[in-house]
Amino acid sequence: MNLILFGPPAAGKGTQAKRLVESRKMVQLSTGDMLRAAIASGSELGKKVEGVMQRGELVTDEIVIALIEERLPEAEAAGGAIFDGFPRTLAQAKALDEMLAKRGSRIDLVLRLKVDDGQLLERVAGRFAESGRPDDNPESFKVRLSAYNEQTAPLLPYYKDQGKLAELDGMGSIEDVAAGIDRALEA
Ligand code: AMP
C-alpha cells in the first residue's frame, strides 16, 4: 500500500504519517525531514538547500526525486510508503509514478487533508513558538503557502483523474483526523 498524505504546510501530514508508521508499520518518506537531516549533517546537499528552505521556496525537483528514489527499496520491503510532503509539483508526481511503475508498484491512495488558511496560520505560529523551525516564521510561511497553492494544489486534478483522491476534514483534533484516515484506508 502506497499512500500520499496531501495538503498545505502545517496541515498535520507529518503527525498523521508518524501515527501510521506506528499502527501499520509503513515507512514515512518525508522529503522535508530528509532535507532537514542533510542540513543538520552539514553535507553539501544541506548547504545547497538551506537558504531556499529558509525562505520557504521549493528545492529543485531533481534533488527531491533522487532522495525519494534512494528510499523506495526500504519502503517496499516494509510493505508500503507514506509519502509526506512529496510530490509537490507535477514533474515530481510523474517521476514518482514512473519510479513506482518500474518496480511493479503504484500509488494506491492520495489522502487530502483540508484545513483552512486561518487555522494553518494559527498552527504554524504555535509551532514556531515551540520549535523555532526557521521556515515557520510568518514571512517564510506565506511563501510556503503560495508555493502550495501555485505548484502543489494543481496535482489534485491529476490524482482525481486517476480515481485515487480522497478528501478529508483536517480541522478536527489529531484523534478525529486519525479516525477519518483509518476510515478512508478501510474503504
Ligand atoms: P516540509 O517539511 O514538507 O514542510 O518541507 C520543508 C521545506 O523543504 C519546503 O518548504 C521546501 O523548501 C523543502 N521541500 C520539502 N519537500 C519538497 C518537495 N517535494 N519539493 C520541493 N521542496 C521540498
PDB file of C-alpha atoms and ligand atoms in Angstrom:
ATOM      1  CA  MET A   1       0.000   0.000   0.000  1.00  0.00           C
ATOM      2  CA  ASN A   2       1.480   3.318  -1.063  1.00  0.00           C
ATOM      3  CA  LEU A   3      -0.208   6.388   0.325  1.00  0.00           C
ATOM      4  CA  ILE A   4       0.303  10.086  -0.295  1.00  0.00           C
ATOM      5  CA  LEU A   5      -0.653  12.425   2.539  1.00  0.00           C
ATOM      6  CA  PHE A   6      -1.528  15.577   0.685  1.00  0.00           C
ATOM      7  CA  GLY A   7      -2.196  19.073   1.986  1.00  0.00           C
ATOM      8  CA  PRO A   8      -0.754  22.505   2.693  1.00  0.00           C
ATOM      9  CA  PRO A   9       2.147  23.047   5.082  1.00  0.00           C
ATOM     10  CA  ALA A  10       1.111  22.567   8.737  1.00  0.00           C
ATOM     11  CA  ALA A  11      -1.985  20.559   7.756  1.00  0.00           C
ATOM     12  CA  GLY A  12      -0.866  17.722  10.040  1.00  0.00           C
ATOM     13  CA  LYS A  13       0.690  15.417   7.423  1.00  0.00           C
ATOM     14  CA  GLY A  14       3.796  14.654   9.486  1.00  0.00           C
ATOM     15  CA  THR A  15       1.839  13.989  12.683  1.00  0.00           C
ATOM     16  CA  GLN A  16      -0.554  11.623  10.926  1.00  0.00           C
ATOM     17  CA  ALA A  17       2.251   9.899   8.987  1.00  0.00           C
ATOM     18  CA  LYS A  18       4.077   9.136  12.239  1.00  0.00           C
ATOM     19  CA  ARG A  19       0.927   7.599  13.684  1.00  0.00           C
ATOM     20  CA  LEU A  20       0.520   5.364  10.610  1.00  0.00           C
ATOM     21  CA  VAL A  21       4.141   4.256  10.937  1.00  0.00           C
ATOM     22  CA  GLU A  22       3.307   3.065  14.453  1.00  0.00           C
ATOM     23  CA  SER A  23      -0.021   1.451  13.661  1.00  0.00           C
ATOM     24  CA  ARG A  24       0.658  -0.030  10.224  1.00  0.00           C
ATOM     25  CA  LYS A  25       4.430  -0.444  10.127  1.00  0.00           C
ATOM     26  CA  MET A  26       4.647   1.541   6.915  1.00  0.00           C
ATOM     27  CA  VAL A  27       7.663   3.729   6.139  1.00  0.00           C
ATOM     28  CA  GLN A  28       7.299   7.519   6.219  1.00  0.00           C
ATOM     29  CA  LEU A  29       9.086   9.214   3.349  1.00  0.00           C
ATOM     30  CA  SER A  30       9.208  12.921   4.203  1.00  0.00           C
ATOM     31  CA  THR A  31      11.402  14.943   1.864  1.00  0.00           C
ATOM     32  CA  GLY A  32      11.249  17.835   4.361  1.00  0.00           C
ATOM     33  CA  ASP A  33      12.710  15.587   7.103  1.00  0.00           C
ATOM     34  CA  MET A  34      15.371  14.266   4.704  1.00  0.00           C
ATOM     35  CA  LEU A  35      16.394  17.792   3.720  1.00  0.00           C
ATOM     36  CA  ARG A  36      16.493  18.962   7.359  1.00  0.00           C
ATOM     37  CA  ALA A  37      18.696  15.949   8.171  1.00  0.00           C
ATOM     38  CA  ALA A  38      21.022  16.942   5.311  1.00  0.00           C
ATOM     39  CA  ILE A  39      21.280  20.472   6.728  1.00  0.00           C
ATOM     40  CA  ALA A  40      21.916  19.169  10.251  1.00  0.00           C
ATOM     41  CA  SER A  41      24.700  16.899   8.981  1.00  0.00           C
ATOM     42  CA  GLY A  42      26.443  19.793   7.233  1.00  0.00           C
ATOM     43  CA  SER A  43      26.552  17.893   3.922  1.00  0.00           C
ATOM     44  CA  GLU A  44      26.993  19.525   0.515  1.00  0.00           C
ATOM     45  CA  LEU A  45      23.318  18.910  -0.180  1.00  0.00           C
ATOM     46  CA  GLY A  46      22.411  20.569   3.099  1.00  0.00           C
ATOM     47  CA  LYS A  47      24.462  23.659   2.249  1.00  0.00           C
ATOM     48  CA  LYS A  48      22.838  23.815  -1.149  1.00  0.00           C
ATOM     49  CA  VAL A  49      19.245  23.743   0.091  1.00  0.00           C
ATOM     50  CA  GLU A  50      19.468  25.660   3.368  1.00  0.00           C
ATOM     51  CA  GLY A  51      18.737  29.146   2.014  1.00  0.00           C
ATOM     52  CA  VAL A  52      15.950  28.007  -0.296  1.00  0.00           C
ATOM     53  CA  MET A  53      14.224  26.152   2.533  1.00  0.00           C
ATOM     54  CA  GLN A  54      14.557  29.033   4.981  1.00  0.00           C
ATOM     55  CA  ARG A  55      12.861  31.328   2.505  1.00  0.00           C
ATOM     56  CA  GLY A  56      10.036  28.818   2.115  1.00  0.00           C
ATOM     57  CA  GLU A  57      10.667  28.156  -1.568  1.00  0.00           C
ATOM     58  CA  LEU A  58      10.731  24.704  -3.159  1.00  0.00           C
ATOM     59  CA  VAL A  59      14.052  22.951  -3.769  1.00  0.00           C
ATOM     60  CA  THR A  60      14.573  21.507  -7.245  1.00  0.00           C
ATOM     61  CA  ASP A  61      12.601  18.506  -8.464  1.00  0.00           C
ATOM     62  CA  GLU A  62      15.856  16.705  -9.246  1.00  0.00           C
ATOM     63  CA  ILE A  63      17.031  16.807  -5.626  1.00  0.00           C
ATOM     64  CA  VAL A  64      13.833  15.519  -4.027  1.00  0.00           C
ATOM     65  CA  ILE A  65      13.194  12.876  -6.697  1.00  0.00           C
ATOM     66  CA  ALA A  66      16.683  11.453  -6.057  1.00  0.00           C
ATOM     67  CA  LEU A  67      16.082  11.434  -2.277  1.00  0.00           C
ATOM     68  CA  ILE A  68      12.833   9.508  -2.724  1.00  0.00           C
ATOM     69  CA  GLU A  69      14.281   7.045  -5.233  1.00  0.00           C
ATOM     70  CA  GLU A  70      17.010   6.098  -2.779  1.00  0.00           C
ATOM     71  CA  ARG A  71      14.434   5.174  -0.123  1.00  0.00           C
ATOM     72  CA  LEU A  72      11.941   3.217  -2.246  1.00  0.00           C
ATOM     73  CA  PRO A  73      13.509  -0.230  -1.677  1.00  0.00           C
ATOM     74  CA  GLU A  74      13.250   0.211   2.102  1.00  0.00           C
ATOM     75  CA  ALA A  75       9.583   1.237   1.837  1.00  0.00           C
ATOM     76  CA  GLU A  76       8.864  -1.667  -0.459  1.00  0.00           C
ATOM     77  CA  ALA A  77      10.436  -4.114   1.987  1.00  0.00           C
ATOM     78  CA  ALA A  78       8.191  -2.720   4.748  1.00  0.00           C
ATOM     79  CA  GLY A  79       5.109  -3.221   2.588  1.00  0.00           C
ATOM     80  CA  GLY A  80       4.379   0.386   1.790  1.00  0.00           C
ATOM     81  CA  ALA A  81       5.267   4.049   1.926  1.00  0.00           C
ATOM     82  CA  ILE A  82       3.553   7.116   3.278  1.00  0.00           C
ATOM     83  CA  PHE A  83       4.690   9.996   1.117  1.00  0.00           C
ATOM     84  CA  ASP A  84       4.647  13.160   3.230  1.00  0.00           C
ATOM     85  CA  GLY A  85       5.446  16.460   1.510  1.00  0.00           C
ATOM     86  CA  PHE A  86       6.212  14.719  -1.775  1.00  0.00           C
ATOM     87  CA  PRO A  87       5.252  15.112  -4.581  1.00  0.00           C
ATOM     88  CA  ARG A  88       4.860  18.896  -4.611  1.00  0.00           C
ATOM     89  CA  THR A  89       4.972  19.529  -8.382  1.00  0.00           C
ATOM     90  CA  LEU A  90       3.538  17.799 -11.421  1.00  0.00           C
ATOM     91  CA  ALA A  91       7.056  16.783 -12.523  1.00  0.00           C
ATOM     92  CA  GLN A  92       7.577  15.099  -9.142  1.00  0.00           C
ATOM     93  CA  ALA A  93       4.215  13.316  -9.364  1.00  0.00           C
ATOM     94  CA  LYS A  94       5.021  11.969 -12.816  1.00  0.00           C
ATOM     95  CA  ALA A  95       8.516  10.911 -11.773  1.00  0.00           C
ATOM     96  CA  LEU A  96       7.037   9.097  -8.762  1.00  0.00           C
ATOM     97  CA  ASP A  97       4.550   7.233 -10.958  1.00  0.00           C
ATOM     98  CA  GLU A  98       7.395   6.176 -13.243  1.00  0.00           C
ATOM     99  CA  MET A  99       9.720   5.105 -10.432  1.00  0.00           C
ATOM    100  CA  LEU A 100       6.970   3.007  -8.858  1.00  0.00           C
ATOM    101  CA  ALA A 101       5.857   1.511 -12.188  1.00  0.00           C
ATOM    102  CA  LYS A 102       9.436   0.397 -12.825  1.00  0.00           C
ATOM    103  CA  ARG A 103       9.265  -1.512  -9.546  1.00  0.00           C
ATOM    104  CA  GLY A 104       5.880  -3.036 -10.436  1.00  0.00           C
ATOM    105  CA  SER A 105       4.150  -0.798  -7.918  1.00  0.00           C
ATOM    106  CA  ARG A 106       1.856   2.239  -7.809  1.00  0.00           C
ATOM    107  CA  ILE A 107       0.251   4.902  -5.660  1.00  0.00           C
ATOM    108  CA  ASP A 108      -2.907   3.401  -4.169  1.00  0.00           C
ATOM    109  CA  LEU A 109      -4.453   6.391  -2.437  1.00  0.00           C
ATOM    110  CA  VAL A 110      -3.994  10.141  -2.114  1.00  0.00           C
ATOM    111  CA  LEU A 111      -5.491  11.488   1.114  1.00  0.00           C
ATOM    112  CA  ARG A 112      -6.039  15.215   1.089  1.00  0.00           C
ATOM    113  CA  LEU A 113      -6.220  16.911   4.487  1.00  0.00           C
ATOM    114  CA  LYS A 114      -8.334  20.037   4.151  1.00  0.00           C
ATOM    115  CA  VAL A 115      -7.506  22.852   6.570  1.00  0.00           C
ATOM    116  CA  ASP A 116      -8.378  26.492   6.013  1.00  0.00           C
ATOM    117  CA  ASP A 117      -5.697  29.177   5.841  1.00  0.00           C
ATOM    118  CA  GLY A 118      -6.740  30.827   9.125  1.00  0.00           C
ATOM    119  CA  GLN A 119      -6.173  27.635  11.072  1.00  0.00           C
ATOM    120  CA  LEU A 120      -2.893  26.916   9.260  1.00  0.00           C
ATOM    121  CA  LEU A 121      -1.566  30.328  10.300  1.00  0.00           C
ATOM    122  CA  GLU A 122      -2.609  29.706  13.896  1.00  0.00           C
ATOM    123  CA  ARG A 123      -0.992  26.273  13.980  1.00  0.00           C
ATOM    124  CA  VAL A 124       2.256  27.441  12.466  1.00  0.00           C
ATOM    125  CA  ALA A 125       2.532  30.386  14.861  1.00  0.00           C
ATOM    126  CA  GLY A 126       2.253  27.875  17.727  1.00  0.00           C
ATOM    127  CA  ARG A 127       4.800  25.540  16.148  1.00  0.00           C
ATOM    128  CA  PHE A 128       7.243  28.419  15.552  1.00  0.00           C
ATOM    129  CA  ALA A 129       6.998  29.489  19.184  1.00  0.00           C
ATOM    130  CA  GLU A 130       7.592  25.898  20.318  1.00  0.00           C
ATOM    131  CA  SER A 131      10.276  24.600  17.975  1.00  0.00           C
ATOM    132  CA  GLY A 132      11.670  27.721  16.308  1.00  0.00           C
ATOM    133  CA  ARG A 133      11.750  25.904  12.960  1.00  0.00           C
ATOM    134  CA  PRO A 134      13.195  28.688  10.790  1.00  0.00           C
ATOM    135  CA  ASP A 135      10.751  28.334   7.883  1.00  0.00           C
ATOM    136  CA  ASP A 136       7.758  28.564  10.228  1.00  0.00           C
ATOM    137  CA  ASN A 137       8.323  32.308  10.615  1.00  0.00           C
ATOM    138  CA  PRO A 138       5.352  34.283   9.230  1.00  0.00           C
ATOM    139  CA  GLU A 139       7.191  35.584   6.165  1.00  0.00           C
ATOM    140  CA  SER A 140       8.533  32.188   5.018  1.00  0.00           C
ATOM    141  CA  PHE A 141       5.225  30.555   5.804  1.00  0.00           C
ATOM    142  CA  LYS A 142       3.485  32.927   3.413  1.00  0.00           C
ATOM    143  CA  VAL A 143       5.912  31.837   0.674  1.00  0.00           C
ATOM    144  CA  ARG A 144       5.301  28.158   1.518  1.00  0.00           C
ATOM    145  CA  LEU A 145       1.561  28.644   1.323  1.00  0.00           C
ATOM    146  CA  SER A 146       1.855  30.328  -2.082  1.00  0.00           C
ATOM    147  CA  ALA A 147       4.122  27.529  -3.294  1.00  0.00           C
ATOM    148  CA  TYR A 148       1.431  25.063  -2.210  1.00  0.00           C
ATOM    149  CA  ASN A 149      -1.379  26.961  -3.915  1.00  0.00           C
ATOM    150  CA  GLU A 150       0.526  27.594  -7.126  1.00  0.00           C
ATOM    151  CA  GLN A 151       2.645  24.475  -7.607  1.00  0.00           C
ATOM    152  CA  THR A 152       1.183  21.704  -5.450  1.00  0.00           C
ATOM    153  CA  ALA A 153      -2.602  22.167  -5.418  1.00  0.00           C
ATOM    154  CA  PRO A 154      -2.674  21.617  -9.238  1.00  0.00           C
ATOM    155  CA  LEU A 155      -1.799  17.961  -8.511  1.00  0.00           C
ATOM    156  CA  LEU A 156      -5.310  17.420  -7.140  1.00  0.00           C
ATOM    157  CA  PRO A 157      -6.933  17.051 -10.592  1.00  0.00           C
ATOM    158  CA  TYR A 158      -4.029  14.804 -11.647  1.00  0.00           C
ATOM    159  CA  TYR A 159      -4.857  12.303  -8.903  1.00  0.00           C
ATOM    160  CA  LYS A 160      -8.604  12.846  -9.141  1.00  0.00           C
ATOM    161  CA  ASP A 161      -8.482  11.845 -12.809  1.00  0.00           C
ATOM    162  CA  GLN A 162      -6.698   8.658 -11.772  1.00  0.00           C
ATOM    163  CA  GLY A 163      -9.524   7.933  -9.298  1.00  0.00           C
ATOM    164  CA  LYS A 164      -7.120   7.980  -6.345  1.00  0.00           C
ATOM    165  CA  LEU A 165      -8.128  11.101  -4.469  1.00  0.00           C
ATOM    166  CA  ALA A 166      -9.963  11.001  -1.132  1.00  0.00           C
ATOM    167  CA  GLU A 167     -10.666  14.235   0.740  1.00  0.00           C
ATOM    168  CA  LEU A 168     -10.816  14.557   4.471  1.00  0.00           C
ATOM    169  CA  ASP A 169     -11.593  17.281   7.018  1.00  0.00           C
ATOM    170  CA  GLY A 170      -8.237  18.077   8.607  1.00  0.00           C
ATOM    171  CA  MET A 171      -9.587  20.698  11.015  1.00  0.00           C
ATOM    172  CA  GLY A 172     -10.503  18.449  13.946  1.00  0.00           C
ATOM    173  CA  SER A 173      -8.337  17.083  16.741  1.00  0.00           C
ATOM    174  CA  ILE A 174      -5.399  14.802  15.914  1.00  0.00           C
ATOM    175  CA  GLU A 175      -7.548  11.825  17.029  1.00  0.00           C
ATOM    176  CA  ASP A 176     -10.531  12.853  14.878  1.00  0.00           C
ATOM    177  CA  VAL A 177      -8.353  13.256  11.793  1.00  0.00           C
ATOM    178  CA  ALA A 178      -6.647   9.926  12.544  1.00  0.00           C
ATOM    179  CA  ALA A 179     -10.055   8.227  12.726  1.00  0.00           C
ATOM    180  CA  GLY A 180     -11.001   9.774   9.368  1.00  0.00           C
ATOM    181  CA  ILE A 181      -7.775   8.472   7.831  1.00  0.00           C
ATOM    182  CA  ASP A 182      -8.428   4.975   9.186  1.00  0.00           C
ATOM    183  CA  ARG A 183     -11.941   5.014   7.701  1.00  0.00           C
ATOM    184  CA  ALA A 184     -10.555   6.096   4.321  1.00  0.00           C
ATOM    185  CA  LEU A 185      -7.925   3.341   4.436  1.00  0.00           C
ATOM    186  CA  GLU A 186     -10.523   0.683   5.265  1.00  0.00           C
ATOM    187  CA  ALA A 187     -12.860   1.860   2.486  1.00  0.00           C
TER     188      ALA A 187
HETATM  189  P1  AMP B   1       8.040  20.241   4.737  1.00  0.00           P
HETATM  190  O1  AMP B   1       8.706  19.754   5.972  1.00  0.00           O
HETATM  191  O2  AMP B   1       7.409  19.163   3.934  1.00  0.00           O
HETATM  192  O3  AMP B   1       7.087  21.379   5.019  1.00  0.00           O
HETATM  193  O4  AMP B   1       9.192  20.844   3.809  1.00  0.00           O
HETATM  194  C1  AMP B   1      10.005  21.911   4.261  1.00  0.00           C
HETATM  195  C2  AMP B   1      10.704  22.552   3.068  1.00  0.00           C
HETATM  196  O5  AMP B   1      11.536  21.588   2.408  1.00  0.00           O
HETATM  197  C3  AMP B   1       9.794  23.070   1.961  1.00  0.00           C
HETATM  198  O6  AMP B   1       9.293  24.366   2.244  1.00  0.00           O
HETATM  199  C4  AMP B   1      10.746  23.065   0.775  1.00  0.00           C
HETATM  200  O7  AMP B   1      11.677  24.117   0.852  1.00  0.00           O
HETATM  201  C5  AMP B   1      11.512  21.768   1.005  1.00  0.00           C
HETATM  202  N1  AMP B   1      10.820  20.611   0.395  1.00  0.00           N
HETATM  203  C6  AMP B   1      10.330  19.526   1.060  1.00  0.00           C
HETATM  204  N2  AMP B   1       9.771  18.651   0.211  1.00  0.00           N
HETATM  205  C7  AMP B   1       9.888  19.201  -1.021  1.00  0.00           C
HETATM  206  C8  AMP B   1       9.465  18.783  -2.315  1.00  0.00           C
HETATM  207  N3  AMP B   1       8.801  17.626  -2.511  1.00  0.00           N
HETATM  208  N4  AMP B   1       9.752  19.601  -3.367  1.00  0.00           N
HETATM  209  C9  AMP B   1      10.424  20.742  -3.180  1.00  0.00           C
HETATM  210  N5  AMP B   1      10.830  21.212  -1.994  1.00  0.00           N
HETATM  211  C10 AMP B   1      10.569  20.447  -0.901  1.00  0.00           C
END
